[in-house]
Amino acid sequence: MCGIVGYLGPKGAYDILIQGLKRLEYRGYDSAGVAIVDGDGKLHVHKSRGKVANLEQVANAGCTAGSLGIAHTRWATHGEPNDVNAHPHVSQSGMIALVHNGTIENYAVLKKVLKDHGYEFKSETDTEVLVQLIEYIKLTSSCSLPEAVRQALLQVEGAYAIAVVEQNDPDTMIVARKSSPLVIGVGEDEVFIASDATPFVGYTDKVIYLQDNEIGVIRRNQPLQLISLHNNEPSAISIQKLQLSLAQLEKGGYDTFMLKEIFEQPSTLRDCLRGRIVDDCTRVVLSGVELNKERFMNAERITLVACGTSWHAALIGKRLIQDFCQIPVEVEYASEFRYGNPVLNNKDIVISISQSGETADTLAAIQLAREKGAFVYGICNVVGASIPRNTDSGTYIHVGPEIGVASTKAFTGQVTVLTLLALSIGQLRGTVDKETLHNILSALDKMPEIIKEALNVDPEVKKLSRVFSYAHNFLYLGRGYNYPTALEGALKLKEISYIHAEGYPAAEMKHGPIALIDHEMPSVIIAPSDSLYDKIISNVQQVKSRGGAVVAIVSRGNTAMTDIADFCIEIPEVPECLTPIVASIPLQLLAYYIAVNKGKNVDQPRNLAKSVTVE
Ligand code: M6R
């Protein structure tokens, strides 16, 4: 949801900023822009609607020299995605330039005050209000830029990560954050700033995660200063080591990040499981549970909060926790939970699930849960993101950077961690028997090889995808553990191919959606050999008798579906609770190839962003 990047050092800023923007483009690609302060102190601003590639064409024509700069890639919130609304925004005098990720909620009030003081606005954005306010304060109080930024931010309600530069000062950049992420990369004689650490990879592995309500004053050849927004006092600097490699940020020979990430799953699941299954698959170790045994022993209820794909993982988590821990579980959309007046106390555990760790609704939900006394546990992928920093404890899924906007390896990582978590709590509370624990842990331990085998369906699914060029609608059906898998399969298809797809519990279909079925509406049925297999067969027959084509995902060697379904895709057989992980593989591939056949940009689907940091 918008990415910002900045550079101050001895090198030319432009190339570093453009490369950084490309790494952050997953956060939004409605427009892009760059502001450079050259050695003579002149400010050059270039911006363009659309992707970073468009910006490069515009900017290459102008002056891009200078070793201080800030840049932005936008996911539009206020105002349509055009050149004028693109960041950086510049103050009325043309002296100050600013990039912003977040939302200024009281921008309308501030704008009115500034207009009364003679300020004119070019764009429809909330961000332009902030840069004008900074200039107004600087001019009227004759203070320094850092102090003007601080005073302006004291008046702002909302979320922000900002970077600010000023004409005539090629040696200073000011950054600040509240609720939106901002990381500072510290090199030998250079400093980088960005919404996440990916733009610094290859330059430095020393990073500082700016805290909420902190302002960073970065001056050439001077030590970095962090100050508190509220009392203007210096705050302590904690430098951490970044664990990211360049290879993780590249396509590695694949056409797209999404395909790379689908095929990476054997190794990402290995990383996710590493060190967590011990003693010959008889015990699971999650430090987040081990360190909080009492909380998990005394828990009376668990509530899972998440959005999108992570919410689908939460639905599977509910079933896992109920099966292995016998604790009542609720699953809530974070966006509903935060305004739903939830009744919580200190016997409640709230588990948030988020790939990015920056989703605004999920962050707000956990903040509310903590205020109400619940113990908050986070399941996250991005190390050091806001959600893990705002939870009491948690588990990383460790699947590496997920760059394709459609989540694939993060989903299987989340379900894997939820399985480990449920087994770990069950082990602690004595609600899972030793044999079950051993069987599931043994199968989980082999999951990297099982997923490798599941990926062998790739050519078959690719061929099958061409059959459905006629379809404008799809139905995805599953039961039990695989009802959420059906929801996830449908979400994958709609977000990258723009084909309408509905996920439904298979047995509910007869209560309404069956009316939609005709020869133009294919159904994808997730039907591995599980406790509901016989039941789902009759659901499939109901679809077939109404003329709809059926693709069934079945366990290898199970032939009962072969005569009924039009196409069967086989997956390796695993214990029932692990079927969602394996069944997701052909669903990811099917969505992928249907979208590619339609010529869509699968890594950057329209209107979406990877990290949704606005409400
Ligand atoms: O980073 P998060 O897991 O919190 O993101 C939640 C959703 O925005 C995300 O899962 C979204 O639905 C994906 N595009 C799905 O592929």
PDB file of C-alpha atoms in Angstrom, residues 26 261 306-307 309-311 352-359 362 379-383 385 387-388 396-411 414 610-612:
ATOM      1  CA  TYR A  26       4.391  -4.967  -4.990  1.00  0.00           C
ATOM      2  CA  GLU A 261       6.889 -18.860  -5.314  1.00  0.00           C
ATOM      3  CA  ALA A 306      -6.808 -11.998   9.697  1.00  0.00           C
ATOM      4  CA  CYS A 307      -7.683 -10.721   6.207  1.00  0.00           C
ATOM      5  CA  THR A 309      -5.772 -15.415   2.231  1.00  0.00           C
ATOM      6  CA  SER A 310      -4.592 -15.261   5.834  1.00  0.00           C
ATOM      7  CA  TRP A 311      -8.250 -15.389   6.895  1.00  0.00           C
ATOM      8  CA  SER A 352      -3.333 -12.760  14.262  1.00  0.00           C
ATOM      9  CA  ILE A 353      -2.211 -14.161  10.931  1.00  0.00           C
ATOM     10  CA  SER A 354      -0.530 -11.939   8.362  1.00  0.00           C
ATOM     11  CA  GLN A 355       2.046 -12.503   5.654  1.00  0.00           C
ATOM     12  CA  SER A 356       3.213  -8.885   5.536  1.00  0.00           C
ATOM     13  CA  GLY A 357       2.733  -8.084   9.205  1.00  0.00           C
ATOM     14  CA  GLU A 358       1.590  -4.626   8.107  1.00  0.00           C
ATOM     15  CA  THR A 359      -2.111  -5.083   7.292  1.00  0.00           C
ATOM     16  CA  THR A 362      -5.103  -6.778  11.503  1.00  0.00           C
ATOM     17  CA  ILE A 379       1.814 -15.647  12.931  1.00  0.00           C
ATOM     18  CA  CYS A 380       3.768 -13.630  10.417  1.00  0.00           C
ATOM     19  CA  ASN A 381       6.222 -13.932   7.543  1.00  0.00           C
ATOM     20  CA  VAL A 382       8.058 -10.602   7.404  1.00  0.00           C
ATOM     21  CA  VAL A 383      10.571 -10.495  10.231  1.00  0.00           C
ATOM     22  CA  ALA A 385       7.177  -6.068  10.729  1.00  0.00           C
ATOM     23  CA  ILE A 387       2.417  -7.005  13.734  1.00  0.00           C
ATOM     24  CA  PRO A 388       5.159  -9.138  15.336  1.00  0.00           C
ATOM     25  CA  TYR A 396       7.354 -16.685  12.030  1.00  0.00           C
ATOM     26  CA  ILE A 397       6.457 -18.828   9.032  1.00  0.00           C
ATOM     27  CA  HIS A 398       9.916 -18.258   7.477  1.00  0.00           C
ATOM     28  CA  VAL A 399       8.919 -18.748   3.836  1.00  0.00           C
ATOM     29  CA  GLY A 400      11.061 -15.869   2.535  1.00  0.00           C
ATOM     30  CA  PRO A 401       9.908 -12.741   0.695  1.00  0.00           C
ATOM     31  CA  GLU A 402       6.612 -13.237  -1.126  1.00  0.00           C
ATOM     32  CA  ILE A 403       6.607 -10.742  -3.982  1.00  0.00           C
ATOM     33  CA  GLY A 404       3.723 -11.931  -6.189  1.00  0.00           C
ATOM     34  CA  VAL A 405       0.629 -10.100  -4.979  1.00  0.00           C
ATOM     35  CA  ALA A 406      -1.354 -13.359  -4.911  1.00  0.00           C
ATOM     36  CA  SER A 407      -0.308 -15.253  -1.820  1.00  0.00           C
ATOM     37  CA  THR A 408       0.859 -18.836  -2.395  1.00  0.00           C
ATOM     38  CA  LYS A 409       3.827 -19.984  -0.328  1.00  0.00           C
ATOM     39  CA  ALA A 410       2.717 -17.799   2.589  1.00  0.00           C
ATOM     40  CA  PHE A 411      -0.642 -19.615   2.680  1.00  0.00           C
ATOM     41  CA  GLN A 414       0.594 -20.284   7.554  1.00  0.00           C
ATOM     42  CA  LYS A 610       0.610  -6.749  -1.490  1.00  0.00           C
ATOM     43  CA  SER A 611       0.597  -4.917   1.776  1.00  0.00           C
ATOM     44  CA  VAL A 612      -2.699  -3.257   2.688  1.00  0.00           C
TER      45      VAL A 612
END
